[in-house]
Amino acid sequence: MAAAVTFGVSPCFGISSKPKPKPRLRVRPERLVGDDLSVYSSDMVSMNGGAGSAMGEKEKKGSVLDGGNGSLNLKPMTEKKLVKQRVVSEELEVLWDDGYGTNTVKDYLNAAKDVIKPDGGPPRWFCPLECGRPIKDSPVLLFLPGLDGVGMGLILHHKALGKVFKVQCLHIPVQDRTPFEGLVKLVEETIRHEHASHPNSPIYLVGDSFGGCLALAVAARNPTIDLVMILVNPATSFGRSQLQPLFPILESVPNELHVAIPYLLSFVMGDPMKMATVGIEHRLSPMQKMEQLSSNLTAMLPLLSGMANIMPKETLTWKLKLLKSASAYANSRLHAVKAEVLVLASDKDNMLPSQDEAQRLKNSLSNCIIRRFKDNGHTLLLEESLNLLTIIKGTCKYRHSRKRDFISDFLPPSMSEFRYAFDVVAGYMRFASSAAMFSTMEDGKIVQGLAGVPNEGPVLLVGYHMLMGLELSCLVEAFLREKKIMVRGIAHPELFWGKMQSSSNEFGFSDWVKVMGALPVNAKYLFKALSTNSHVLLYPGGAREALHYKGEEYKLFWPDQPEFVRMAARFGATIVPFGTVGEDDIAELVLDYNDWMKIPVINERIKESIQDGIKIRDETKGEVANQQLFIPGMLPKIPGRFYYLFGKPIKLKGREDLLKNREEANELYLQVKSEVEQCIDYLLKKREEDPYRSIIDRTIYGALYSSADQAPTFKP
């Protein structure tokens, strides 16, 4: 039921079949199937005289992934012929403008006035002009609207999605009475045409409420087509709606009073406060946020009265019947759905029991995951939350072929993602740690900042992993902010396929790790990343360092195999050793693995979790290989500061001899390890000279001079 609330349309489209002198609404013609530029509709009628848009492995638990941070299987890689692979990140610059927050619900409501004007035409596809031209070989994304049928439910996301998808939106006119089966056939014809034209490319269906039923019905009838479905509060739970007792009353309301019904429903289905919050910067002061929120509400609320034009009484009555048949049709065919499904469910959905329904769908469908949004209502796509593209990226749903490739399909973070990730998600850590970065120039001089780290890849950053990986967010943020370089971190596969990514259905840490470019620990991905001249972050000590025991802080636990050195030499990469300190200034380790094993019940649960977990090395390869995954018990401290020192770059261009000479490779490996230890020792000593090591001193400095995270530090 997507949309009794904020049915709106962007003021850049035209769906009327009658020409107008100065149309406010325009549709971009786009050739998707052969040379046909007609718009698919239920009667195959072209729109605007033919100037419309044409539509044309999961890893198993308990498995072992070969190759870890320090035990990379290099041999088969060096024997392969290096083939130039198309990489999406080469077409999108880091921190690109995705336009999220530039459109609001006000734009949606204003545009609806033009879109809903009757033209007598059938349902049809259109492409929002705001979407622009997508990058090469972008997959098709079809948006299936809620009960409103306007087709503009993605208006907040048009610019971002249009950069990496060929976006097409379904418009169902207010007076249209096409039955549900007719709408299913329309969408089905479209995906079959597209599949025939691009058989190896996935087709995305974004179904909002009623559109979720439509997407499931189409998927059930086409199990052999590669579909990726994003269902937003799907209306398959319509029979259990909280408002079910009120629907008969709505149908009997006199015409004179009906004008108030859609207006009232808008407050039930969505959260006006969340809608008005869209576009408000997180970095603003509380007073500035309140002023902007008040202004947005004042501009938006009067426009809600236009809901009556989108849902006149006859249309509301018809669409409630349509929704009932759609829900029954989709539910009866769930067993036939083979598509990849992502369900987005709102905790505060007052129209449908979306949380319970999401879990039911996950249990009923063969390939389904859930993401919850605890503060949003039914109209999730029109409320302040996350960019839909960010959700698609974080759940690893973006791909160009049948199987996702973490290198070629990676989309670099946009500016809005950068701000949200480091202002909101990691904002506290960034503020509390106030990271101080240092690097070493070619002549050995240590300078503040990252000037000593090469800008041109391939670069392999090799260093020490602090407790729980606390240093990661500050490191990635610094490279993005100072150098606009995306650091591709090698991460444990539990973040991708294990319990860590499924323990909570909320869009959380493991999802943001993927948005920020993390790669599963595997020789194949290190090989591909270096071959594309990336900056790669590698921790040879891996989980053994990040989950160390008491008294082991700042101690390296590296395996005996120097494989990453040989891999770097294969591509003439530059190795930059680095050290980082500060974990003991943030928290005290009070319960390590040995302590947990002494506690009844808890120790059995940890053992069960380890047994089901994903192992990345053969268990016979030493101490690093035998590290067990657990959550250490930590006691927070009054925050100190994180310090990073990147050592002198070690250039391996022209050192192909390391591929065959294992003795020299091992010497270089030990040199890198020694330099990491020297960086740590240097920082431990020099931080004693920092007058602003404590957050208290930095806060006072920030109050007197500038922000606390810009407080000076020791001189190198």
XYZ file of C-alpha atoms in Angstrom:
716
model
C 0.000 0.000 0.000
C 2.654 2.334 -0.860
C 1.304 5.393 -1.043
C -1.736 6.997 0.183
C 0.666 9.172 1.937
C 3.046 10.792 -0.247
C 2.111 10.135 -3.739
C 4.238 12.505 -5.615
C 5.997 13.042 -8.813
C 9.126 14.724 -9.935
C 8.481 17.892 -11.936
C 10.475 16.643 -14.853
C 8.243 14.129 -16.529
C 5.369 14.097 -18.854
C 3.080 11.204 -19.156
C 0.186 12.797 -20.908
C -0.350 11.500 -24.417
C -1.565 14.947 -25.512
C 1.107 17.466 -26.481
C 1.315 20.631 -24.392
C 2.978 23.929 -25.242
C 5.301 23.952 -22.223
C 5.207 20.558 -20.565
C 6.506 20.413 -17.039
C 6.924 16.687 -17.236
C 9.335 15.104 -19.672
C 10.306 11.555 -20.474
C 13.698 10.567 -21.745
C 13.568 8.283 -24.776
C 15.906 5.368 -24.399
C 16.602 2.375 -26.612
C 16.585 -0.796 -24.552
C 15.267 -3.416 -26.933
C 16.554 -3.316 -30.469
C 15.696 -0.074 -32.204
C 12.165 0.207 -30.841
C 11.465 3.448 -29.017
C 7.845 2.713 -28.201
C 6.668 2.490 -24.605
C 5.290 -0.817 -23.435
C 1.771 -0.560 -22.073
C -1.089 -2.966 -21.515
C -2.319 -2.169 -25.010
C 1.167 -1.596 -26.482
C 0.274 2.049 -27.069
C 3.206 4.453 -27.438
C 3.439 7.428 -25.164
C 3.876 11.010 -26.358
C 3.927 9.964 -29.957
C 6.611 7.341 -29.448
C 8.963 9.646 -27.564
C 8.720 7.574 -24.432
C 11.191 5.196 -22.941
C 11.321 1.654 -24.223
C 11.794 -1.304 -21.939
C 12.893 -3.392 -23.384
C 26.979 -18.406 -3.835
C 26.643 -18.078 -1.140
C 29.379 -19.724 1.042
C 28.205 -22.548 3.299
C 28.761 -22.453 7.038
C 31.592 -24.593 8.228
C 33.373 -24.404 4.899
C 37.037 -23.553 4.501
C 38.083 -20.717 2.220
C 41.552 -21.259 0.813
C 43.909 -18.388 1.334
C 43.988 -16.073 4.300
C 45.691 -12.776 4.971
C 49.031 -14.464 5.380
C 48.555 -17.714 3.471
C 47.648 -16.677 -0.034
C 47.744 -19.403 -2.644
C 49.849 -17.653 -5.262
C 50.804 -20.438 -7.649
C 47.616 -20.739 -9.729
C 47.397 -16.969 -9.901
C 50.800 -16.475 -11.443
C 50.071 -19.040 -14.096
C 46.975 -17.259 -15.327
C 47.127 -14.824 -18.174
C 46.150 -11.384 -16.944
C 43.048 -10.219 -18.786
C 41.915 -6.607 -18.733
C 38.589 -6.565 -16.940
C 35.990 -3.841 -17.038
C 35.737 -2.211 -13.618
C 32.753 -0.048 -12.683
C 34.834 2.004 -10.225
C 36.865 3.331 -13.165
C 33.709 5.010 -14.524
C 32.624 6.528 -11.186
C 35.015 8.718 -9.241
C 35.387 8.303 -5.509
C 32.997 10.551 -3.537
C 30.785 11.142 -6.581
C 27.629 13.197 -6.204
C 24.637 10.871 -5.946
C 22.139 13.691 -5.481
C 20.545 12.101 -2.423
C 18.735 14.717 -0.351
C 18.286 17.216 -3.193
C 14.715 16.003 -3.792
C 12.141 15.832 -1.028
C 8.542 14.798 -0.514
C 7.547 18.343 -1.464
C 8.918 17.752 -4.971
C 7.008 14.480 -5.081
C 3.701 16.086 -4.148
C 4.147 19.032 -6.497
C 4.877 16.788 -9.457
C 1.863 14.598 -8.763
C -0.401 17.445 -9.819
C 0.833 17.131 -13.394
C 1.217 13.376 -13.580
C -2.269 12.435 -12.391
C -4.119 14.488 -15.012
C -6.338 12.035 -16.947
C -5.269 11.236 -20.497
C -7.260 8.061 -21.102
C -4.083 6.057 -21.662
C -3.193 2.620 -20.299
C -0.450 1.764 -17.770
C 2.953 2.568 -19.218
C 6.683 2.819 -18.491
C 8.593 6.069 -18.276
C 12.141 7.025 -17.432
C 12.648 10.018 -15.101
C 14.851 12.611 -16.744
C 16.618 13.143 -13.412
C 18.118 9.682 -13.700
C 20.457 10.905 -16.424
C 22.628 8.566 -18.473
C 23.817 5.452 -16.654
C 27.316 4.053 -16.892
C 28.083 1.512 -19.596
C 26.334 -1.874 -19.462
C 24.171 -0.901 -16.490
C 21.420 -3.402 -15.630
C 17.742 -2.479 -15.940
C 15.771 -1.508 -12.835
C 11.973 -1.544 -13.013
C 10.056 0.305 -10.320
C 6.612 -1.085 -9.484
C 4.629 1.480 -7.464
C 2.262 1.120 -4.551
C -1.498 1.694 -4.626
C -1.083 5.284 -5.768
C 0.210 4.059 -9.127
C 1.933 7.372 -9.841
C 5.303 5.708 -10.331
C 7.333 8.397 -8.601
C 8.053 6.605 -5.338
C 11.795 6.616 -6.073
C 12.050 10.384 -6.503
C 14.482 10.703 -3.581
C 16.703 8.076 -5.228
C 16.444 8.888 -8.957
C 19.830 10.554 -9.362
C 21.765 7.862 -7.503
C 20.011 4.894 -9.105
C 20.104 6.485 -12.551
C 23.896 6.553 -12.453
C 24.232 2.759 -12.287
C 20.858 1.467 -13.533
C 18.644 1.974 -16.556
C 15.655 3.048 -14.473
C 12.097 2.551 -15.735
C 9.030 3.369 -13.637
C 5.522 1.985 -14.072
C 2.727 4.558 -14.168
C -0.857 3.394 -13.585
C -3.283 6.255 -14.354
C -5.819 7.210 -11.692
C -8.798 6.179 -13.849
C -7.219 2.969 -15.127
C -8.981 -0.284 -14.224
C -6.546 -2.866 -15.552
C -6.940 -6.060 -13.456
C -4.004 -7.493 -11.562
C -3.417 -10.228 -14.141
C -3.170 -7.548 -16.814
C -0.496 -5.693 -14.859
C 1.392 -8.945 -14.343
C 1.391 -9.582 -18.103
C 2.605 -6.038 -18.799
C 5.608 -6.403 -16.475
C 6.208 -9.928 -17.691
C 6.351 -8.839 -21.344
C 8.867 -6.175 -20.387
C 11.265 -8.454 -18.520
C 11.061 -11.104 -21.235
C 11.982 -8.548 -23.895
C 14.870 -7.312 -21.781
C 16.044 -10.834 -20.999
C 15.983 -11.756 -24.684
C 18.097 -8.691 -25.446
C 20.576 -9.145 -22.543
C 20.358 -12.781 -21.393
C 23.427 -12.582 -19.138
C 22.405 -9.430 -17.282
C 20.171 -9.405 -14.178
C 16.898 -7.478 -14.141
C 16.025 -5.557 -10.980
C 12.444 -5.210 -9.731
C 11.803 -2.705 -6.943
C 8.304 -3.354 -5.625
C 6.827 -0.860 -3.177
C 3.932 -2.330 -1.146
C 1.420 -3.319 -3.853
C 4.352 -3.386 -6.265
C 5.908 -6.075 -4.070
C 2.978 -8.378 -4.821
C 3.359 -7.587 -8.507
C 7.085 -8.372 -8.443
C 6.546 -11.713 -6.665
C 3.823 -12.714 -9.130
C 6.070 -11.971 -12.104
C 9.014 -13.810 -10.534
C 6.878 -16.891 -9.851
C 5.876 -17.056 -13.517
C 9.459 -16.590 -14.762
C 11.752 -18.716 -12.576
C 14.465 -19.055 -15.243
C 15.041 -15.308 -15.678
C 17.755 -13.778 -13.488
C 15.763 -11.382 -11.296
C 16.916 -9.379 -8.284
C 13.920 -8.147 -6.306
C 13.850 -5.436 -3.663
C 10.509 -5.583 -1.857
C 9.689 -2.543 0.276
C 7.051 -3.310 2.915
C 5.360 -5.751 0.507
C 1.559 -5.929 0.715
C 1.480 -9.717 0.772
C 0.334 -9.251 4.387
C -2.706 -7.194 3.336
C -5.070 -9.764 4.885
C -3.485 -9.066 8.296
C -3.426 -5.270 7.957
C -4.037 -3.270 11.126
C -6.551 -1.187 9.138
C -8.486 -4.154 7.770
C -11.634 -3.391 9.863
C -11.664 0.181 8.510
C -11.582 -0.630 4.788
C -15.338 -1.372 4.460
C -16.046 1.946 6.193
C -13.803 3.802 3.748
C -15.852 2.481 0.836
C -19.110 3.738 2.356
C -17.940 7.265 3.189
C -20.049 9.925 1.348
C -18.356 11.636 -1.589
C -18.369 14.993 0.203
C -16.311 13.585 3.058
C -13.983 11.414 1.012
C -11.653 14.335 0.341
C -10.354 13.957 3.902
C -9.708 10.198 3.726
C -6.466 10.154 1.681
C -5.203 13.111 3.721
C -5.784 11.216 6.978
C -4.341 8.007 5.556
C -1.156 9.859 4.701
C -0.462 10.364 8.417
C -1.186 6.698 9.151
C 1.022 5.293 6.403
C 4.043 7.548 6.758
C 5.837 9.668 9.308
C 5.655 13.359 8.315
C 8.611 14.108 10.581
C 10.793 11.534 8.801
C 9.665 12.884 5.433
C 10.481 16.449 6.400
C 13.928 15.395 7.657
C 15.104 14.399 4.164
C 18.012 16.559 3.020
C 18.888 17.972 6.450
C 22.662 17.733 6.992
C 23.764 15.652 9.990
C 26.604 18.080 10.717
C 24.250 20.997 11.410
C 23.731 22.186 14.962
C 20.505 21.082 16.732
C 19.073 24.592 16.370
C 19.783 24.682 12.626
C 18.234 21.235 12.211
C 15.066 22.346 13.996
C 14.771 25.467 11.848
C 15.131 23.478 8.623
C 12.727 20.792 9.843
C 10.124 23.417 10.687
C 10.508 25.018 7.264
C 10.162 21.651 5.496
C 7.037 20.734 7.458
C 5.440 24.094 6.760
C 6.006 23.644 3.035
C 4.925 19.989 2.912
C 1.788 19.681 5.031
C -0.503 21.892 2.884
C 0.357 19.772 -0.154
C -1.006 16.602 1.465
C -4.521 17.758 0.638
C -3.756 16.804 -2.956
C -4.015 13.126 -1.955
C -7.733 13.225 -2.737
C -6.945 13.817 -6.414
C -4.683 10.786 -6.525
C -7.173 8.542 -4.737
C -10.757 9.602 -5.521
C -13.422 7.399 -3.960
C -13.982 5.151 -6.993
C -10.243 4.663 -7.427
C -9.700 3.861 -3.737
C -12.497 1.286 -3.810
C -11.080 -0.318 -6.962
C -7.510 -0.402 -5.660
C -8.457 -1.985 -2.351
C -10.036 -4.823 -4.357
C -6.968 -4.883 -6.603
C -4.713 -5.158 -3.570
C -6.751 -8.017 -2.144
C -6.460 -10.024 -5.354
C -2.753 -9.137 -5.701
C -1.962 -10.382 -2.198
C -3.833 -13.652 -2.717
C -2.225 -14.205 -6.142
C 1.322 -13.619 -4.878
C 0.938 -15.685 -1.695
C -0.363 -18.685 -3.612
C 2.792 -18.740 -5.778
C 5.607 -18.043 -3.316
C 6.865 -21.605 -3.692
C 7.639 -20.940 -7.365
C 9.808 -17.844 -6.742
C 13.477 -18.601 -7.433
C 14.702 -15.002 -7.703
C 17.171 -13.265 -5.394
C 15.083 -11.278 -2.883
C 15.863 -8.432 -0.483
C 12.994 -7.390 1.806
C 13.095 -3.915 3.387
C 10.720 -3.722 6.343
C 9.749 -0.805 8.588
C 9.188 -1.329 12.315
C 6.723 1.575 12.523
C 4.528 0.534 9.596
C 1.012 1.387 10.772
C -0.591 0.035 7.595
C 0.850 -3.482 7.363
C 2.594 -5.901 9.778
C 5.749 -5.551 7.699
C 8.214 -6.933 10.254
C 6.343 -10.198 10.701
C 5.768 -10.431 6.973
C 9.449 -9.989 6.207
C 10.313 -12.937 8.418
C 7.543 -15.028 6.844
C 8.837 -14.287 3.359
C 12.387 -15.137 4.416
C 11.179 -18.529 5.639
C 9.058 -19.120 2.526
C 11.478 -18.033 -0.209
C 14.595 -19.958 -1.160
C 16.932 -16.951 -1.521
C 15.800 -14.079 0.675
C 17.422 -11.693 3.174
C 15.907 -8.935 5.322
C 16.892 -5.446 6.371
C 14.884 -3.705 9.101
C 14.386 0.027 9.589
C 13.237 0.608 13.131
C 12.355 4.310 12.858
C 10.464 4.361 9.552
C 6.843 3.995 8.496
C 5.112 2.410 5.521
C 6.415 4.897 2.971
C 10.048 3.977 3.572
C 11.315 5.173 0.189
C 9.994 8.682 0.818
C 11.260 9.088 4.371
C 14.612 10.058 5.811
C 16.602 6.861 5.976
C 19.310 5.464 3.710
C 19.785 5.879 0.004
C 18.309 2.803 -1.715
C 21.518 2.408 -3.710
C 23.498 2.277 -0.459
C 21.283 -0.578 0.735
C 21.765 -2.435 -2.548
C 25.542 -2.023 -2.275
C 25.728 -2.964 1.392
C 23.794 -6.189 0.836
C 25.989 -7.105 -2.169
C 23.065 -7.058 -4.597
C 24.637 -4.928 -7.323
C 26.051 -6.946 -10.205
C 26.275 -6.983 -14.010
C 26.202 -10.719 -14.581
C 24.843 -13.842 -12.924
C 27.558 -13.838 -10.274
C 28.743 -10.821 -8.316
C 32.392 -9.840 -8.646
C 33.741 -7.800 -5.728
C 36.171 -6.008 -8.026
C 34.409 -5.377 -11.329
C 30.987 -4.712 -9.732
C 32.226 -2.472 -6.932
C 30.709 1.015 -6.800
C 32.897 3.569 -4.972
C 31.266 5.458 -2.088
C 29.433 8.655 -2.894
C 29.766 11.899 -0.943
C 26.459 11.325 0.871
C 27.598 7.830 1.889
C 30.916 9.213 3.090
C 29.180 11.798 5.263
C 26.642 9.380 6.710
C 29.201 6.645 7.370
C 31.680 8.861 9.196
C 29.304 11.407 10.753
C 26.603 9.000 11.935
C 27.709 5.357 11.814
C 31.313 5.897 12.953
C 30.813 9.421 14.252
C 31.467 8.626 17.902
C 34.658 6.687 17.195
C 35.895 9.462 14.918
C 35.211 12.092 17.580
C 36.560 10.063 20.505
C 39.793 8.924 18.836
C 40.660 12.109 16.892
C 43.120 10.152 14.768
C 46.576 11.641 14.149
C 48.103 10.470 10.851
C 51.799 10.454 9.975
C 53.667 9.131 6.947
C 57.272 8.741 5.813
C 58.617 10.468 2.711
C 61.095 8.957 0.230
C 64.011 10.592 2.077
C 62.919 9.062 5.377
C 61.432 12.249 6.832
C 58.268 11.732 8.889
C 55.501 14.247 8.210
C 51.992 14.733 9.511
C 49.342 13.584 7.046
C 49.412 11.015 4.248
C 51.750 12.772 1.809
C 54.278 9.925 2.066
C 51.798 7.293 0.802
C 51.887 7.016 -3.016
C 48.806 8.248 -4.862
C 49.263 5.853 -7.765
C 48.573 2.159 -7.263
C 48.965 -0.640 -6.903
C 49.790 -0.051 -3.244
C 49.671 -2.673 -0.496
C 49.232 -1.234 3.011
C 50.480 -3.840 5.493
C 50.131 -3.290 9.216
C 49.011 -4.142 12.726
C 45.362 -4.936 13.487
C 44.249 -3.322 16.752
C 41.757 -4.917 19.126
C 38.408 -5.474 17.325
C 39.749 -3.554 14.343
C 39.078 -0.250 16.088
C 41.485 1.583 13.782
C 39.689 0.752 10.528
C 37.079 3.509 10.239
C 39.533 6.339 10.934
C 42.066 4.933 8.456
C 39.566 4.589 5.604
C 38.077 8.022 6.344
C 41.501 9.701 6.284
C 42.397 8.287 2.860
C 39.033 9.335 1.431
C 39.119 12.812 2.935
C 42.763 13.683 2.315
C 43.579 11.823 -0.908
C 40.183 10.709 -2.330
C 41.576 7.181 -2.427
C 39.408 4.144 -1.754
C 41.272 1.630 0.382
C 40.084 -1.916 -0.309
C 40.401 -3.802 2.955
C 40.807 -7.587 3.071
C 38.130 -8.745 5.551
C 37.116 -11.985 7.231
C 34.468 -13.926 5.248
C 32.200 -14.029 8.323
C 31.334 -10.407 7.478
C 30.041 -11.529 4.082
C 28.533 -14.971 4.519
C 28.603 -15.882 8.187
C 26.594 -15.110 11.290
C 28.040 -11.617 11.681
C 26.147 -10.412 8.614
C 22.898 -12.173 9.552
C 22.803 -11.878 13.335
C 20.911 -8.592 13.070
C 18.501 -7.714 10.307
C 19.246 -4.009 10.624
C 21.494 -2.314 8.094
C 24.593 -2.265 10.238
C 28.362 -2.490 10.519
C 28.886 -5.506 8.253
C 26.853 -3.785 5.520
C 28.808 -0.547 5.787
C 32.076 -2.491 5.581
C 30.950 -3.699 2.146
C 29.811 -0.232 1.068
C 33.324 0.978 1.911
C 35.012 -1.566 -0.335
C 35.879 -4.555 1.842
C 36.957 -7.733 0.043
C 36.642 -11.337 1.301
C 40.012 -12.695 2.342
C 41.033 -14.696 -0.695
C 44.076 -14.766 -2.956
C 41.824 -14.283 -5.965
C 40.547 -10.911 -4.761
C 43.978 -9.659 -3.719
C 45.206 -10.641 -7.187
C 42.347 -8.778 -8.900
C 42.640 -5.717 -6.664
C 46.352 -5.294 -7.356
C 45.795 -5.906 -11.066
C 43.431 -2.900 -11.123
C 46.014 -0.635 -9.414
C 44.043 -0.407 -6.182
C 45.187 0.570 -2.708
C 44.727 -2.610 -0.677
C 44.739 -2.906 3.123
C 46.168 -6.185 4.442
C 46.568 -7.454 7.992
C 48.777 -10.575 7.968
C 47.907 -11.174 11.650
C 44.206 -11.067 10.824
C 41.766 -12.114 13.537
C 44.621 -13.343 15.757
C 45.734 -9.738 16.316
C 42.246 -8.221 16.345
C 41.102 -10.761 18.973
C 44.323 -10.986 20.943
C 44.538 -12.063 24.573
C 45.414 -10.029 27.652
C 48.925 -8.625 27.607
C 49.305 -9.100 23.851
C 48.503 -5.570 22.671
C 50.848 -4.271 19.955
C 52.346 -7.719 19.413
C 52.440 -9.042 15.839
C 51.143 -12.524 15.056
C 52.104 -13.065 11.454
C 52.182 -16.423 9.679
C 55.402 -17.845 8.254
C 54.400 -17.604 4.578
C 55.628 -14.463 2.721
C 53.014 -14.869 -0.017
C 51.767 -11.261 -0.007
C 55.324 -10.101 -0.859
C 55.403 -12.331 -3.915
C 51.917 -11.226 -4.925
C 52.967 -7.562 -4.678
C 56.080 -8.278 -6.741
C 53.912 -9.931 -9.389
C 52.299 -6.543 -10.109
C 55.210 -4.254 -9.249
C 53.231 -2.897 -6.318
C 54.505 -0.609 -3.581
C 54.350 -2.002 -0.038
C 53.743 0.553 2.711
C 54.228 -0.892 6.218
C 52.340 0.910 8.963
C 51.741 0.798 12.672
C 48.855 2.086 14.742
C 48.385 2.502 18.486
C 45.604 3.678 20.770
C 43.489 0.663 21.684
C 44.683 0.879 25.288
C 43.559 4.522 25.354
C 39.999 3.595 24.362
C 39.202 0.395 26.250
C 40.640 -2.185 28.617
C 40.449 -5.870 27.680
C 38.829 -7.637 30.669
C 37.603 -10.924 29.148
C 39.568 -12.736 26.462
C 38.944 -16.161 24.918
C 40.478 -18.037 27.853
C 38.242 -16.152 30.298
C 35.085 -16.895 28.292
C 35.936 -20.598 28.206
C 35.788 -20.685 32.017
C 32.164 -19.471 32.095
C 29.528 -22.247 31.827
C 26.842 -22.001 29.118
C 28.608 -19.101 27.397
C 31.593 -21.301 26.547
C 29.331 -23.854 24.865
C 27.662 -21.179 22.763
C 31.024 -19.819 21.639
C 32.154 -23.323 20.687
C 28.968 -23.896 18.666
C 29.431 -20.577 16.892
C 33.036 -21.447 16.039
C 31.999 -24.860 14.757
C 29.463 -23.304 12.359
C 31.762 -20.477 11.314
C 33.735 -20.044 8.116
C 37.382 -21.022 8.346
C 39.905 -19.281 6.113
C 43.021 -21.383 6.628
C 43.968 -25.004 7.058
C 43.972 -25.764 10.777
C 47.508 -27.158 10.606
C 49.219 -23.885 9.695
C 50.080 -22.567 13.130
C 48.883 -20.098 15.742
C 47.338 -17.567 13.359
C 45.382 -20.329 11.646
C 43.903 -21.605 14.917
C 42.404 -18.281 16.044
C 38.840 -18.675 17.311
C 36.247 -15.977 16.619
C 34.610 -14.444 19.679
C 33.610 -11.057 21.083
C 36.074 -9.950 23.780
C 34.839 -8.250 26.925
C 36.022 -4.644 27.049
C 35.699 -1.892 29.623
C 35.551 1.601 28.078
C 37.995 4.283 29.197
C 37.978 8.047 28.967
C 39.102 8.191 25.318
C 42.659 8.979 24.421
C 43.797 9.117 20.816
C 44.635 6.921 17.828
C 47.988 7.376 16.098
C 49.018 6.023 12.695
C 52.461 5.981 11.113
C 52.964 4.813 7.531
C 56.549 3.804 6.931
C 58.797 4.442 3.961
C 57.313 2.921 0.780
C 59.021 -0.229 -0.491
C 58.848 -0.285 -4.288
C 58.747 -3.716 -5.912
C 58.591 -2.618 -9.525
C 61.157 -4.686 -11.414
C 61.481 -7.208 -8.576
C 59.984 -10.170 -10.436
C 62.871 -12.229 -9.041
C 60.928 -12.438 -5.768
C 58.412 -14.687 -7.486
C 60.948 -17.496 -7.733
C 63.475 -16.663 -5.033
C 61.646 -17.575 -1.824
C 64.671 -16.757 0.343
C 64.764 -13.115 -0.794
C 60.987 -12.899 -0.574
C 61.192 -14.098 3.022
C 63.885 -11.513 3.836
C 61.715 -8.736 2.485
C 58.767 -10.145 4.429
C 60.760 -9.975 7.657
C 61.855 -6.434 6.759
C 58.222 -5.348 6.373
C 57.336 -6.975 9.691
C 60.267 -5.262 11.394
C 59.258 -1.847 10.028
C 55.698 -2.313 11.299
C 57.113 -3.029 14.765
C 59.342 0.054 14.521
C 56.329 2.215 13.580
C 54.455 0.934 16.636
C 57.422 1.583 18.949
C 57.847 5.106 17.532
C 54.185 5.966 18.148
C 54.130 4.507 21.665
C 57.055 6.740 22.563
C 55.983 9.920 20.757
C 52.370 9.913 21.964
C 53.667 10.758 25.426
C 54.595 14.159 23.970
C 51.085 14.885 22.705
C 49.501 17.652 24.835
C 46.068 16.765 23.450
C 46.151 13.010 23.866
C 43.139 13.098 26.199
C 39.652 13.862 24.895
C 39.232 16.318 27.773
C 42.131 18.437 26.545
C 40.912 18.209 22.957
C 37.396 19.263 23.958
C 38.733 22.333 25.754
C 40.859 23.147 22.710
C 37.837 22.769 20.445
C 35.760 25.100 22.611
C 38.454 27.768 22.537
C 39.850 27.533 19.017
C 38.265 25.106 16.570
C 36.648 21.672 16.477
C 38.069 19.061 18.847
C 38.989 16.655 16.050
C 41.377 19.288 14.654
C 43.446 19.563 17.823
C 47.208 19.527 17.116
C 49.418 16.653 18.171
C 53.121 15.975 18.753
C 55.697 17.124 16.225
C 57.274 14.191 14.333
